[in-house]
């Protein structure tokens, strides 16, 4: 594919997938890309697959659960909250339930026991403090506690989590969010 920034990716069924993003030198669709590629680690090759079913966009979210990939949200001259699944066995994209709450670009995700946890990102210049869990088997979103100091209880007094473009990962069944931006670059976890 073409050179791009702000692409997204996921792993599913033993392969890697990458697509979307932005290329300012492309006039079509204002530079927002919707092409997608499959990486086969067995023979170290890339193959073009079906274009993403939603609009071309950048700063989308991608994750894999089981033998499916999920891609959504992002920015296509407006903030988005739609979600799609990709099934490698059929090569097909399918619209799934959109995340409730805020639209967002630059969101973060980690997966624990086949549940995707989505937080952070930016919506119309504001950092998102909503936190959701996505059960792909049920195609259902569940809201979790906000990631900001929003209660009278002291458990969240030191929360300073909302940000965009943060790294997310899982170690021993716990999800971590680190770095990113929230008006300035972040180094906390």
XYZ file of C-alpha atoms in Angstrom:
189
model
C 0.000 0.000 0.000
C 0.888 3.668 0.029
C 2.864 5.467 2.704
C 0.593 6.407 5.607
C 0.473 7.736 9.148
C -1.990 6.943 11.945
C -2.792 3.431 10.654
C -4.281 0.700 12.829
C -3.799 -3.028 13.143
C -4.817 -6.237 14.870
C -3.847 -9.909 15.043
C -6.317 -12.726 14.344
C -6.117 -16.365 13.272
C -2.310 -16.353 13.457
C -1.827 -13.418 11.078
C -1.341 -9.670 11.370
C -3.560 -7.056 9.747
C -2.855 -3.383 9.048
C -4.739 -0.639 7.274
C -6.503 2.720 7.264
C -4.513 5.858 8.041
C -3.782 9.112 6.289
C -1.643 10.262 3.347
C -1.767 14.006 2.688
C -0.471 13.539 -0.887
C -3.597 11.613 -1.947
C -6.440 13.842 -3.120
C -9.088 11.111 -3.221
C -11.169 11.020 -0.018
C -9.039 13.895 1.332
C -6.196 11.450 2.015
C -8.171 9.176 4.382
C -7.346 5.560 3.539
C -9.508 2.432 3.820
C -7.273 -0.249 2.321
C -6.191 -3.222 4.478
C -3.408 -5.815 4.309
C -2.736 -9.235 5.814
C 0.731 -10.237 7.030
C 1.567 -13.955 6.972
C 4.493 -14.657 9.343
C 4.918 -18.185 7.895
C 6.265 -16.868 4.604
C 6.918 -13.221 5.507
C 4.463 -11.836 2.914
C 1.843 -9.100 2.744
C -1.416 -9.547 0.795
C -4.105 -6.939 0.110
C -7.494 -7.956 1.538
C -10.959 -6.419 1.180
C -11.098 -2.699 1.893
C -12.436 -1.664 5.288
C -16.267 -1.524 5.252
C -16.506 1.874 6.952
C -15.216 5.217 5.760
C -11.521 5.878 5.208
C -10.062 7.292 8.425
C -7.041 7.682 10.658
C -6.396 7.166 14.380
C -8.838 4.224 14.523
C -8.806 1.461 17.108
C -7.954 -2.155 16.253
C -7.862 -5.380 18.277
C -8.228 -9.120 17.793
C -10.369 -11.580 19.724
C -10.211 -15.244 18.763
C -10.300 -15.602 14.995
C -11.734 -12.135 14.308
C -10.370 -8.632 14.121
C -12.239 -5.501 15.166
C -11.687 -1.978 13.855
C -13.550 1.239 14.474
C -13.734 4.744 15.814
C -11.145 7.218 14.491
C -11.416 10.400 12.438
C -12.591 11.056 8.844
C -13.078 14.852 9.132
C -15.394 14.058 12.037
C -14.981 11.942 15.148
C -16.406 8.409 14.839
C -17.716 5.633 17.097
C -18.691 2.873 14.634
C -17.177 -0.646 14.818
C -16.643 -3.455 12.306
C -15.410 -7.031 12.549
C -13.226 -8.836 10.026
C -13.354 -12.616 9.649
C -10.187 -13.958 7.970
C -11.866 -17.282 7.081
C -14.426 -15.506 4.879
C -12.498 -12.329 4.051
C -15.549 -10.270 4.996
C -16.099 -7.122 7.045
C -19.320 -6.815 9.060
C -20.737 -3.868 10.999
C -21.083 -4.624 14.723
C -22.485 -2.588 17.605
C -20.909 0.858 17.951
C -19.301 1.882 21.228
C -21.808 3.788 23.398
C -20.919 7.190 24.732
C -18.380 9.471 23.122
C -16.982 9.322 19.641
C -13.200 9.137 19.738
C -9.911 9.033 17.893
C -6.606 7.877 19.343
C -8.328 5.518 21.821
C -6.531 2.674 23.629
C -7.511 -0.984 23.974
C -6.322 -4.092 25.770
C -7.870 -7.584 25.722
C -8.223 -9.876 28.762
C -9.979 -13.259 28.474
C -11.634 -12.357 25.145
C -13.056 -9.070 26.448
C -11.739 -5.838 24.912
C -11.382 -2.861 27.255
C -11.527 0.512 25.492
C -10.649 3.818 27.087
C -9.080 7.182 26.453
C -8.994 9.009 23.130
C -10.154 12.435 22.085
C -13.581 13.733 21.049
C -13.838 17.248 19.599
C -10.716 18.409 21.428
C -11.635 16.894 24.820
C -9.991 13.834 26.361
C -12.474 11.005 26.929
C -12.845 9.633 30.486
C -15.267 6.815 29.595
C -14.232 3.177 29.963
C -16.056 0.317 28.204
C -15.753 -3.460 27.942
C -16.697 -5.192 24.678
C -17.825 -8.821 24.669
C -17.393 -9.892 21.040
C -19.273 -13.178 21.542
C -22.388 -11.212 22.539
C -21.599 -8.082 20.443
C -22.288 -6.120 23.634
C -20.671 -3.103 25.316
C -20.721 -2.585 29.101
C -19.791 0.729 30.692
C -17.193 0.545 33.481
C -16.167 3.210 35.997
C -14.887 6.422 34.461
C -11.121 6.887 34.418
C -11.279 10.308 36.089
C -12.004 11.663 39.562
C -15.796 11.748 39.278
C -16.986 10.348 42.617
C -16.983 11.452 46.263
C -15.059 8.288 47.154
C -11.289 8.419 47.466
C -10.435 5.483 45.169
C -10.349 7.853 42.177
C -8.790 10.937 43.786
C -5.466 10.424 42.044
C -6.911 9.425 38.667
C -5.267 11.382 35.893
C -5.787 8.834 33.133
C -7.672 10.518 30.237
C -5.357 10.996 27.255
C -5.081 10.117 23.562
C -2.643 7.899 21.653
C -1.593 5.967 24.775
C 0.074 2.557 24.656
C -1.902 -0.319 26.188
C -0.860 -3.847 27.116
C -1.678 -6.776 29.421
C 0.603 -8.504 31.934
C -0.631 -11.356 34.156
C -4.298 -10.546 33.560
C -4.003 -6.806 34.287
C -4.396 -4.036 31.718
C -2.002 -1.097 31.617
C -2.217 2.299 29.909
C 0.907 4.432 29.589
C 2.298 7.481 27.805
C 0.164 9.292 25.211
C -0.859 12.934 25.153
C -3.114 15.095 27.286
C -2.104 18.572 26.392
C 1.527 17.442 26.645
C 3.360 14.150 26.248
C 2.805 11.683 29.104
C 5.240 9.282 30.776
C 3.103 7.960 33.652
C 1.405 4.520 33.845
